[in-house]
Amino acid sequence: MFILFPNAKQVACFDTSWHQTMNQKAFLYATPYSWYKDYHIRKYGFHGLSYAYITKRTAIILNKNIEDLNLIILHLGNGASINAVQKGRSYDTSMGLTPLEGLVMGTRSGDIDPTIIPLMSKILKKTTKQIENILNKESGMLGISCKSNDLRDIWIESNNNEYNSKLAVEIMTYRIKKYIGSYLAALDFNIDAIIFTAGIGTSDYEIRKLSLQGFEKIGIKIDFQKNNLAIDKNTEYDISSNQSNIKILVIPTNEELTILEDTYDLIKDN
């Protein structure tokens, strides 16, 4: 690239940089502190470009200053994570040192007991690297459904009452609900909006409904009719009920625009 365009500015935009504002209580693992100090073992988080865009866009939609916003954002695609935003900055996120931690994803397991790795390495007579590969590429919705990592295929089987496909949806949405609940508590139940984004988040009304099921008891209420109509991946929607204490939004992400804006900010004065 440098040879082809020797005078061009080269800019790197990291998906982890958005999460630099996390406090140590959120990003440190309860492992020996020397692991962090000497080897930088900590939660870094991902999907930061997406979260940065959604936070800016939500501020415009709600007509609020970014620094006044408290949000829970769900980036739900084949890779999936959730971000708690406090005062317009990343406060906590579900992905960790790698994208394997957190929610159940298309082929990633999300949270597991780490001792499963050496145990299955011994049982299956595979290396830990091979087990890691299984957890990244053969687990999640694919692993539970035994059929596909594509939620559209899983829904077809689930609607035909196929056991493993139904179970995959239940496990996925149960994990999402647990994270939403924990981030509500982490933000002292003081939030302005819950936002769904990315491929599944913007198109799958059933996943949105199941993910928020039960939260109406604390005033977070979805409008089912609005939700069912919110299926265009390129359109923004407000799917909250008139009785909801907070806004529930569906906003398509635009990571490329975030990269463009960040790049412009870096090079405009040079």
PDB file of C-alpha atoms in Angstrom:
ATOM      1  CA  MET A   1       0.000   0.000   0.000  1.00  0.00           C
ATOM      2  CA  PHE A   2       2.802   2.408   0.910  1.00  0.00           C
ATOM      3  CA  ILE A   3       4.564   1.628  -2.386  1.00  0.00           C
ATOM      4  CA  LEU A   4       1.401   2.251  -4.412  1.00  0.00           C
ATOM      5  CA  PHE A   5       0.382   5.392  -2.501  1.00  0.00           C
ATOM      6  CA  PRO A   6       3.554   6.797  -0.890  1.00  0.00           C
ATOM      7  CA  ASN A   7       1.956  10.138  -0.009  1.00  0.00           C
ATOM      8  CA  ALA A   8      -1.289   8.763   1.401  1.00  0.00           C
ATOM      9  CA  LYS A   9      -1.978   8.907   5.121  1.00  0.00           C
ATOM     10  CA  GLN A  10      -2.355   5.474   6.685  1.00  0.00           C
ATOM     11  CA  VAL A  11      -4.882   5.244   9.504  1.00  0.00           C
ATOM     12  CA  ALA A  12      -5.737   2.257  11.716  1.00  0.00           C
ATOM     13  CA  CYS A  13      -9.116   2.167  13.473  1.00  0.00           C
ATOM     14  CA  PHE A  14      -9.289  -0.409  16.247  1.00  0.00           C
ATOM     15  CA  ASP A  15     -12.540  -2.087  17.230  1.00  0.00           C
ATOM     16  CA  THR A  16     -11.302  -2.169  20.826  1.00  0.00           C
ATOM     17  CA  SER A  17     -10.502   1.532  21.262  1.00  0.00           C
ATOM     18  CA  TRP A  18     -14.089   2.494  22.186  1.00  0.00           C
ATOM     19  CA  HIS A  19     -13.760   0.396  25.336  1.00  0.00           C
ATOM     20  CA  GLN A  20     -10.673   2.211  26.681  1.00  0.00           C
ATOM     21  CA  THR A  21     -12.950   4.106  29.062  1.00  0.00           C
ATOM     22  CA  MET A  22     -13.857   0.971  31.026  1.00  0.00           C
ATOM     23  CA  ASN A  23     -12.858   1.011  34.681  1.00  0.00           C
ATOM     24  CA  GLN A  24     -10.534  -1.650  36.090  1.00  0.00           C
ATOM     25  CA  LYS A  25     -13.428  -3.175  38.020  1.00  0.00           C
ATOM     26  CA  ALA A  26     -15.022  -3.935  34.638  1.00  0.00           C
ATOM     27  CA  PHE A  27     -12.031  -4.942  32.530  1.00  0.00           C
ATOM     28  CA  LEU A  28      -9.872  -6.907  34.990  1.00  0.00           C
ATOM     29  CA  TYR A  29     -10.244 -10.653  35.457  1.00  0.00           C
ATOM     30  CA  ALA A  30      -9.941 -12.058  38.974  1.00  0.00           C
ATOM     31  CA  THR A  31      -6.694 -13.805  38.076  1.00  0.00           C
ATOM     32  CA  PRO A  32      -3.273 -13.004  39.567  1.00  0.00           C
ATOM     33  CA  TYR A  33      -2.738  -9.262  39.114  1.00  0.00           C
ATOM     34  CA  SER A  34       0.673 -10.012  37.608  1.00  0.00           C
ATOM     35  CA  TRP A  35      -1.102 -11.498  34.583  1.00  0.00           C
ATOM     36  CA  TYR A  36      -2.482  -8.060  33.835  1.00  0.00           C
ATOM     37  CA  LYS A  37       0.628  -6.133  34.845  1.00  0.00           C
ATOM     38  CA  ASP A  38       3.141  -8.340  33.036  1.00  0.00           C
ATOM     39  CA  TYR A  39       1.121  -9.875  30.187  1.00  0.00           C
ATOM     40  CA  HIS A  40      -1.795  -7.434  29.685  1.00  0.00           C
ATOM     41  CA  ILE A  41      -4.436 -10.101  30.288  1.00  0.00           C
ATOM     42  CA  ARG A  42      -7.706  -8.168  30.566  1.00  0.00           C
ATOM     43  CA  LYS A  43     -11.032  -7.551  28.866  1.00  0.00           C
ATOM     44  CA  TYR A  44     -10.631  -5.454  25.714  1.00  0.00           C
ATOM     45  CA  GLY A  45     -14.053  -5.752  24.109  1.00  0.00           C
ATOM     46  CA  PHE A  46     -14.979  -5.530  20.440  1.00  0.00           C
ATOM     47  CA  HIS A  47     -17.614  -4.022  18.105  1.00  0.00           C
ATOM     48  CA  GLY A  48     -16.408  -0.620  19.303  1.00  0.00           C
ATOM     49  CA  LEU A  49     -16.870   1.089  15.944  1.00  0.00           C
ATOM     50  CA  SER A  50     -20.485  -0.032  15.954  1.00  0.00           C
ATOM     51  CA  TYR A  51     -21.102   1.120  19.523  1.00  0.00           C
ATOM     52  CA  ALA A  52     -19.536   4.506  18.841  1.00  0.00           C
ATOM     53  CA  TYR A  53     -21.868   5.049  15.894  1.00  0.00           C
ATOM     54  CA  ILE A  54     -24.980   3.868  17.766  1.00  0.00           C
ATOM     55  CA  THR A  55     -24.204   6.112  20.738  1.00  0.00           C
ATOM     56  CA  LYS A  56     -23.839   9.177  18.494  1.00  0.00           C
ATOM     57  CA  ARG A  57     -26.972   8.313  16.559  1.00  0.00           C
ATOM     58  CA  THR A  58     -29.017   7.710  19.724  1.00  0.00           C
ATOM     59  CA  ALA A  59     -28.000  11.118  21.067  1.00  0.00           C
ATOM     60  CA  ILE A  60     -29.437  12.702  17.916  1.00  0.00           C
ATOM     61  CA  ILE A  61     -32.646  10.647  18.033  1.00  0.00           C
ATOM     62  CA  LEU A  62     -33.255  11.399  21.724  1.00  0.00           C
ATOM     63  CA  ASN A  63     -32.070  15.007  21.357  1.00  0.00           C
ATOM     64  CA  LYS A  64     -29.625  14.620  24.234  1.00  0.00           C
ATOM     65  CA  ASN A  65     -25.952  15.366  24.734  1.00  0.00           C
ATOM     66  CA  ILE A  66     -23.800  12.264  24.340  1.00  0.00           C
ATOM     67  CA  GLU A  67     -22.239  12.821  27.769  1.00  0.00           C
ATOM     68  CA  ASP A  68     -25.709  12.586  29.335  1.00  0.00           C
ATOM     69  CA  LEU A  69     -26.571   9.216  27.780  1.00  0.00           C
ATOM     70  CA  ASN A  70     -26.806   5.911  29.623  1.00  0.00           C
ATOM     71  CA  LEU A  71     -27.500   3.050  27.222  1.00  0.00           C
ATOM     72  CA  ILE A  72     -27.540  -0.695  26.773  1.00  0.00           C
ATOM     73  CA  ILE A  73     -26.644  -1.564  23.178  1.00  0.00           C
ATOM     74  CA  LEU A  74     -27.002  -5.042  21.713  1.00  0.00           C
ATOM     75  CA  HIS A  75     -24.910  -5.776  18.615  1.00  0.00           C
ATOM     76  CA  LEU A  76     -26.510  -9.021  17.479  1.00  0.00           C
ATOM     77  CA  GLY A  77     -25.105 -10.694  14.393  1.00  0.00           C
ATOM     78  CA  ASN A  78     -23.226 -13.936  13.767  1.00  0.00           C
ATOM     79  CA  GLY A  79     -20.813 -12.353  16.215  1.00  0.00           C
ATOM     80  CA  ALA A  80     -22.671 -10.748  19.100  1.00  0.00           C
ATOM     81  CA  SER A  81     -21.954  -8.590  22.113  1.00  0.00           C
ATOM     82  CA  ILE A  82     -23.602  -6.125  24.464  1.00  0.00           C
ATOM     83  CA  ASN A  83     -22.305  -2.785  25.710  1.00  0.00           C
ATOM     84  CA  ALA A  84     -23.244  -0.778  28.775  1.00  0.00           C
ATOM     85  CA  VAL A  85     -22.721   2.928  28.081  1.00  0.00           C
ATOM     86  CA  GLN A  86     -22.552   5.426  30.955  1.00  0.00           C
ATOM     87  CA  LYS A  87     -22.393   9.159  30.268  1.00  0.00           C
ATOM     88  CA  GLY A  88     -21.719   8.464  26.604  1.00  0.00           C
ATOM     89  CA  ARG A  89     -18.732   6.186  27.218  1.00  0.00           C
ATOM     90  CA  SER A  90     -18.210   2.448  27.314  1.00  0.00           C
ATOM     91  CA  TYR A  91     -18.715   1.222  30.867  1.00  0.00           C
ATOM     92  CA  ASP A  92     -18.710  -2.552  30.387  1.00  0.00           C
ATOM     93  CA  THR A  93     -19.005  -5.043  27.546  1.00  0.00           C
ATOM     94  CA  SER A  94     -19.567  -8.765  27.134  1.00  0.00           C
ATOM     95  CA  MET A  95     -16.645  -9.731  24.869  1.00  0.00           C
ATOM     96  CA  GLY A  96     -13.336 -10.079  26.647  1.00  0.00           C
ATOM     97  CA  LEU A  97      -9.673 -10.617  25.841  1.00  0.00           C
ATOM     98  CA  THR A  98     -10.984 -12.212  22.643  1.00  0.00           C
ATOM     99  CA  PRO A  99     -14.412 -12.211  20.970  1.00  0.00           C
ATOM    100  CA  LEU A 100     -15.126 -15.664  22.448  1.00  0.00           C
ATOM    101  CA  GLU A 101     -16.420 -14.375  25.779  1.00  0.00           C
ATOM    102  CA  GLY A 102     -19.993 -13.287  26.422  1.00  0.00           C
ATOM    103  CA  LEU A 103     -23.170 -13.970  24.466  1.00  0.00           C
ATOM    104  CA  VAL A 104     -24.015 -17.157  22.575  1.00  0.00           C
ATOM    105  CA  MET A 105     -23.101 -16.458  18.937  1.00  0.00           C
ATOM    106  CA  GLY A 106     -23.365 -18.143  15.559  1.00  0.00           C
ATOM    107  CA  THR A 107     -20.384 -20.440  16.103  1.00  0.00           C
ATOM    108  CA  ARG A 108     -18.866 -19.120  19.354  1.00  0.00           C
ATOM    109  CA  SER A 109     -19.823 -20.553  22.728  1.00  0.00           C
ATOM    110  CA  GLY A 110     -19.690 -17.330  24.711  1.00  0.00           C
ATOM    111  CA  ASP A 111     -19.197 -17.710  28.472  1.00  0.00           C
ATOM    112  CA  ILE A 112     -18.128 -21.160  29.664  1.00  0.00           C
ATOM    113  CA  ASP A 113     -16.361 -22.660  32.678  1.00  0.00           C
ATOM    114  CA  PRO A 114     -12.680 -22.462  31.601  1.00  0.00           C
ATOM    115  CA  THR A 115     -11.922 -25.899  33.058  1.00  0.00           C
ATOM    116  CA  ILE A 116     -14.028 -27.370  30.237  1.00  0.00           C
ATOM    117  CA  ILE A 117     -11.049 -26.750  27.938  1.00  0.00           C
ATOM    118  CA  PRO A 118      -8.481 -29.040  29.622  1.00  0.00           C
ATOM    119  CA  LEU A 119     -11.231 -31.551  30.458  1.00  0.00           C
ATOM    120  CA  MET A 120     -12.410 -31.931  26.855  1.00  0.00           C
ATOM    121  CA  SER A 121      -8.817 -31.850  25.648  1.00  0.00           C
ATOM    122  CA  LYS A 122      -8.214 -34.957  27.736  1.00  0.00           C
ATOM    123  CA  ILE A 123     -11.504 -36.684  26.846  1.00  0.00           C
ATOM    124  CA  LEU A 124     -11.296 -36.025  23.096  1.00  0.00           C
ATOM    125  CA  LYS A 125      -7.513 -36.414  22.970  1.00  0.00           C
ATOM    126  CA  LYS A 126      -7.205 -33.047  21.266  1.00  0.00           C
ATOM    127  CA  THR A 127      -4.839 -30.153  21.906  1.00  0.00           C
ATOM    128  CA  THR A 128      -6.077 -27.073  23.742  1.00  0.00           C
ATOM    129  CA  LYS A 129      -5.691 -25.201  20.449  1.00  0.00           C
ATOM    130  CA  GLN A 130      -8.060 -27.666  18.782  1.00  0.00           C
ATOM    131  CA  ILE A 131     -10.583 -27.257  21.614  1.00  0.00           C
ATOM    132  CA  GLU A 132     -10.278 -23.482  21.294  1.00  0.00           C
ATOM    133  CA  ASN A 133     -11.042 -23.828  17.589  1.00  0.00           C
ATOM    134  CA  ILE A 134     -14.161 -25.887  18.392  1.00  0.00           C
ATOM    135  CA  LEU A 135     -15.350 -23.235  20.846  1.00  0.00           C
ATOM    136  CA  ASN A 136     -14.837 -20.536  18.212  1.00  0.00           C
ATOM    137  CA  LYS A 137     -16.042 -22.285  15.058  1.00  0.00           C
ATOM    138  CA  GLU A 138     -18.196 -25.284  16.007  1.00  0.00           C
ATOM    139  CA  SER A 139     -20.112 -24.082  19.052  1.00  0.00           C
ATOM    140  CA  GLY A 140     -22.763 -21.453  19.769  1.00  0.00           C
ATOM    141  CA  MET A 141     -25.974 -21.756  17.743  1.00  0.00           C
ATOM    142  CA  LEU A 142     -24.301 -24.239  15.401  1.00  0.00           C
ATOM    143  CA  GLY A 143     -23.141 -26.399  18.286  1.00  0.00           C
ATOM    144  CA  ILE A 144     -26.491 -26.503  20.102  1.00  0.00           C
ATOM    145  CA  SER A 145     -28.726 -26.794  17.033  1.00  0.00           C
ATOM    146  CA  CYS A 146     -26.421 -29.358  15.388  1.00  0.00           C
ATOM    147  CA  LYS A 147     -27.605 -27.881  12.089  1.00  0.00           C
ATOM    148  CA  SER A 148     -26.593 -24.309  11.306  1.00  0.00           C
ATOM    149  CA  ASN A 149     -25.082 -21.089  12.591  1.00  0.00           C
ATOM    150  CA  ASP A 150     -27.648 -19.132  10.557  1.00  0.00           C
ATOM    151  CA  LEU A 151     -30.548 -18.071  12.754  1.00  0.00           C
ATOM    152  CA  ARG A 152     -32.907 -18.065   9.769  1.00  0.00           C
ATOM    153  CA  ASP A 153     -32.310 -21.795   9.265  1.00  0.00           C
ATOM    154  CA  ILE A 154     -32.620 -22.430  12.989  1.00  0.00           C
ATOM    155  CA  TRP A 155     -35.984 -20.623  13.111  1.00  0.00           C
ATOM    156  CA  ILE A 156     -37.333 -22.859  10.323  1.00  0.00           C
ATOM    157  CA  GLU A 157     -36.407 -25.948  12.330  1.00  0.00           C
ATOM    158  CA  SER A 158     -37.589 -24.412  15.604  1.00  0.00           C
ATOM    159  CA  ASN A 159     -40.985 -23.576  14.116  1.00  0.00           C
ATOM    160  CA  ASN A 160     -41.218 -27.231  13.094  1.00  0.00           C
ATOM    161  CA  ASN A 161     -40.723 -28.104  16.769  1.00  0.00           C
ATOM    162  CA  GLU A 162     -37.201 -29.477  16.278  1.00  0.00           C
ATOM    163  CA  TYR A 163     -35.789 -29.840  19.807  1.00  0.00           C
ATOM    164  CA  ASN A 164     -32.197 -28.674  19.416  1.00  0.00           C
ATOM    165  CA  SER A 165     -33.106 -25.661  17.304  1.00  0.00           C
ATOM    166  CA  LYS A 166     -35.697 -24.537  19.853  1.00  0.00           C
ATOM    167  CA  LEU A 167     -33.118 -25.056  22.589  1.00  0.00           C
ATOM    168  CA  ALA A 168     -30.529 -22.970  20.720  1.00  0.00           C
ATOM    169  CA  VAL A 169     -32.925 -20.007  20.557  1.00  0.00           C
ATOM    170  CA  GLU A 170     -33.804 -20.401  24.236  1.00  0.00           C
ATOM    171  CA  ILE A 171     -30.165 -20.509  25.332  1.00  0.00           C
ATOM    172  CA  MET A 172     -29.238 -17.542  23.135  1.00  0.00           C
ATOM    173  CA  THR A 173     -32.037 -15.284  24.385  1.00  0.00           C
ATOM    174  CA  TYR A 174     -31.636 -16.423  28.000  1.00  0.00           C
ATOM    175  CA  ARG A 175     -27.985 -15.347  27.901  1.00  0.00           C
ATOM    176  CA  ILE A 176     -28.973 -11.992  26.371  1.00  0.00           C
ATOM    177  CA  LYS A 177     -31.555 -11.428  29.129  1.00  0.00           C
ATOM    178  CA  LYS A 178     -28.968 -12.176  31.819  1.00  0.00           C
ATOM    179  CA  TYR A 179     -26.567  -9.625  30.375  1.00  0.00           C
ATOM    180  CA  ILE A 180     -29.262  -6.971  30.012  1.00  0.00           C
ATOM    181  CA  GLY A 181     -30.254  -7.515  33.636  1.00  0.00           C
ATOM    182  CA  SER A 182     -26.682  -7.360  34.890  1.00  0.00           C
ATOM    183  CA  TYR A 183     -25.960  -4.165  32.952  1.00  0.00           C
ATOM    184  CA  LEU A 184     -29.164  -2.568  34.208  1.00  0.00           C
ATOM    185  CA  ALA A 185     -27.877  -3.214  37.724  1.00  0.00           C
ATOM    186  CA  ALA A 186     -24.352  -2.012  36.834  1.00  0.00           C
ATOM    187  CA  LEU A 187     -25.853   1.269  35.594  1.00  0.00           C
ATOM    188  CA  ASP A 188     -27.954   1.576  38.765  1.00  0.00           C
ATOM    189  CA  PHE A 189     -31.125   1.086  36.684  1.00  0.00           C
ATOM    190  CA  ASN A 190     -30.571   4.558  35.244  1.00  0.00           C
ATOM    191  CA  ILE A 191     -30.728   4.199  31.463  1.00  0.00           C
ATOM    192  CA  ASP A 192     -32.230   6.189  28.624  1.00  0.00           C
ATOM    193  CA  ALA A 193     -32.583   3.470  25.998  1.00  0.00           C
ATOM    194  CA  ILE A 194     -31.964  -0.104  24.948  1.00  0.00           C
ATOM    195  CA  ILE A 195     -30.848  -0.350  21.328  1.00  0.00           C
ATOM    196  CA  PHE A 196     -30.731  -3.356  18.998  1.00  0.00           C
ATOM    197  CA  THR A 197     -28.334  -3.274  16.048  1.00  0.00           C
ATOM    198  CA  ALA A 198     -26.495  -5.479  13.486  1.00  0.00           C
ATOM    199  CA  GLY A 199     -28.049  -8.180  11.295  1.00  0.00           C
ATOM    200  CA  ILE A 200     -30.117 -10.081  13.850  1.00  0.00           C
ATOM    201  CA  GLY A 201     -30.806  -7.042  16.005  1.00  0.00           C
ATOM    202  CA  THR A 202     -32.326  -5.068  13.141  1.00  0.00           C
ATOM    203  CA  SER A 203     -34.332  -7.832  11.456  1.00  0.00           C
ATOM    204  CA  ASP A 204     -35.398 -10.499  13.956  1.00  0.00           C
ATOM    205  CA  TYR A 205     -38.413  -9.259  15.912  1.00  0.00           C
ATOM    206  CA  GLU A 206     -38.789 -12.582  17.774  1.00  0.00           C
ATOM    207  CA  ILE A 207     -35.264 -12.384  19.211  1.00  0.00           C
ATOM    208  CA  ARG A 208     -35.926  -8.802  20.331  1.00  0.00           C
ATOM    209  CA  LYS A 209     -39.205  -9.825  21.961  1.00  0.00           C
ATOM    210  CA  LEU A 210     -37.702 -12.829  23.757  1.00  0.00           C
ATOM    211  CA  SER A 211     -34.665 -10.811  24.863  1.00  0.00           C
ATOM    212  CA  LEU A 212     -36.881  -8.263  26.640  1.00  0.00           C
ATOM    213  CA  GLN A 213     -39.494 -10.696  27.925  1.00  0.00           C
ATOM    214  CA  GLY A 214     -40.113 -10.062  31.628  1.00  0.00           C
ATOM    215  CA  PHE A 215     -38.577  -6.603  31.743  1.00  0.00           C
ATOM    216  CA  GLU A 216     -42.047  -5.059  31.472  1.00  0.00           C
ATOM    217  CA  LYS A 217     -42.285  -5.734  35.214  1.00  0.00           C
ATOM    218  CA  ILE A 218     -39.746  -2.962  35.760  1.00  0.00           C
ATOM    219  CA  GLY A 219     -41.219  -0.617  33.178  1.00  0.00           C
ATOM    220  CA  ILE A 220     -39.263  -1.638  30.072  1.00  0.00           C
ATOM    221  CA  LYS A 221     -42.080  -2.341  27.652  1.00  0.00           C
ATOM    222  CA  ILE A 222     -41.928  -3.225  23.994  1.00  0.00           C
ATOM    223  CA  ASP A 223     -44.784  -2.443  21.602  1.00  0.00           C
ATOM    224  CA  PHE A 224     -45.357  -5.801  19.914  1.00  0.00           C
ATOM    225  CA  GLN A 225     -47.022  -4.356  16.829  1.00  0.00           C
ATOM    226  CA  LYS A 226     -44.212  -1.847  16.257  1.00  0.00           C
ATOM    227  CA  ASN A 227     -41.653  -4.571  16.915  1.00  0.00           C
ATOM    228  CA  ASN A 228     -43.194  -6.967  14.398  1.00  0.00           C
ATOM    229  CA  LEU A 229     -43.041  -4.284  11.700  1.00  0.00           C
ATOM    230  CA  ALA A 230     -39.391  -3.405  12.402  1.00  0.00           C
ATOM    231  CA  ILE A 231     -37.718  -5.722   9.906  1.00  0.00           C
ATOM    232  CA  ASP A 232     -36.013  -3.419   7.384  1.00  0.00           C
ATOM    233  CA  LYS A 233     -32.279  -3.563   8.125  1.00  0.00           C
ATOM    234  CA  ASN A 234     -31.791  -0.047   6.732  1.00  0.00           C
ATOM    235  CA  THR A 235     -34.483   1.713   8.764  1.00  0.00           C
ATOM    236  CA  GLU A 236     -34.474   3.124  12.292  1.00  0.00           C
ATOM    237  CA  TYR A 237     -37.401   2.229  14.535  1.00  0.00           C
ATOM    238  CA  ASP A 238     -38.775   3.154  17.937  1.00  0.00           C
ATOM    239  CA  ILE A 239     -40.386  -0.071  19.180  1.00  0.00           C
ATOM    240  CA  SER A 240     -41.046   1.043  22.752  1.00  0.00           C
ATOM    241  CA  SER A 241     -44.550   1.074  24.170  1.00  0.00           C
ATOM    242  CA  ASN A 242     -46.089   4.406  25.168  1.00  0.00           C
ATOM    243  CA  GLN A 243     -46.047   3.043  28.727  1.00  0.00           C
ATOM    244  CA  SER A 244     -42.326   2.209  28.668  1.00  0.00           C
ATOM    245  CA  ASN A 245     -40.048   4.039  31.098  1.00  0.00           C
ATOM    246  CA  ILE A 246     -37.251   4.075  28.512  1.00  0.00           C
ATOM    247  CA  LYS A 247     -36.891   4.066  24.752  1.00  0.00           C
ATOM    248  CA  ILE A 248     -36.364   0.766  22.937  1.00  0.00           C
ATOM    249  CA  LEU A 249     -34.797   1.458  19.557  1.00  0.00           C
ATOM    250  CA  VAL A 250     -33.684  -0.447  16.478  1.00  0.00           C
ATOM    251  CA  ILE A 251     -30.822   1.349  14.722  1.00  0.00           C
ATOM    252  CA  PRO A 252     -28.789  -0.055  11.806  1.00  0.00           C
ATOM    253  CA  THR A 253     -25.101   0.309  12.535  1.00  0.00           C
ATOM    254  CA  ASN A 254     -22.595   2.079  10.290  1.00  0.00           C
ATOM    255  CA  GLU A 255     -19.048   1.167  11.268  1.00  0.00           C
ATOM    256  CA  GLU A 256     -17.689   2.508   7.976  1.00  0.00           C
ATOM    257  CA  LEU A 257     -19.019   5.978   8.758  1.00  0.00           C
ATOM    258  CA  THR A 258     -17.296   5.872  12.156  1.00  0.00           C
ATOM    259  CA  ILE A 259     -14.019   4.974  10.427  1.00  0.00           C
ATOM    260  CA  LEU A 260     -14.534   7.789   7.930  1.00  0.00           C
ATOM    261  CA  GLU A 261     -15.237  10.380  10.632  1.00  0.00           C
ATOM    262  CA  ASP A 262     -12.334   9.250  12.807  1.00  0.00           C
ATOM    263  CA  THR A 263      -9.994   9.321   9.822  1.00  0.00           C
ATOM    264  CA  TYR A 264     -11.127  12.810   8.859  1.00  0.00           C
ATOM    265  CA  ASP A 265     -10.558  14.056  12.413  1.00  0.00           C
ATOM    266  CA  LEU A 266      -7.007  12.692  12.298  1.00  0.00           C
ATOM    267  CA  ILE A 267      -5.962  14.091   8.930  1.00  0.00           C
ATOM    268  CA  LYS A 268      -7.958  17.304   8.521  1.00  0.00           C
ATOM    269  CA  ASP A 269      -5.275  19.552  10.047  1.00  0.00           C
ATOM    270  CA  ASN A 270      -2.306  17.844   8.381  1.00  0.00           C
TER     271      ASN A 270
END
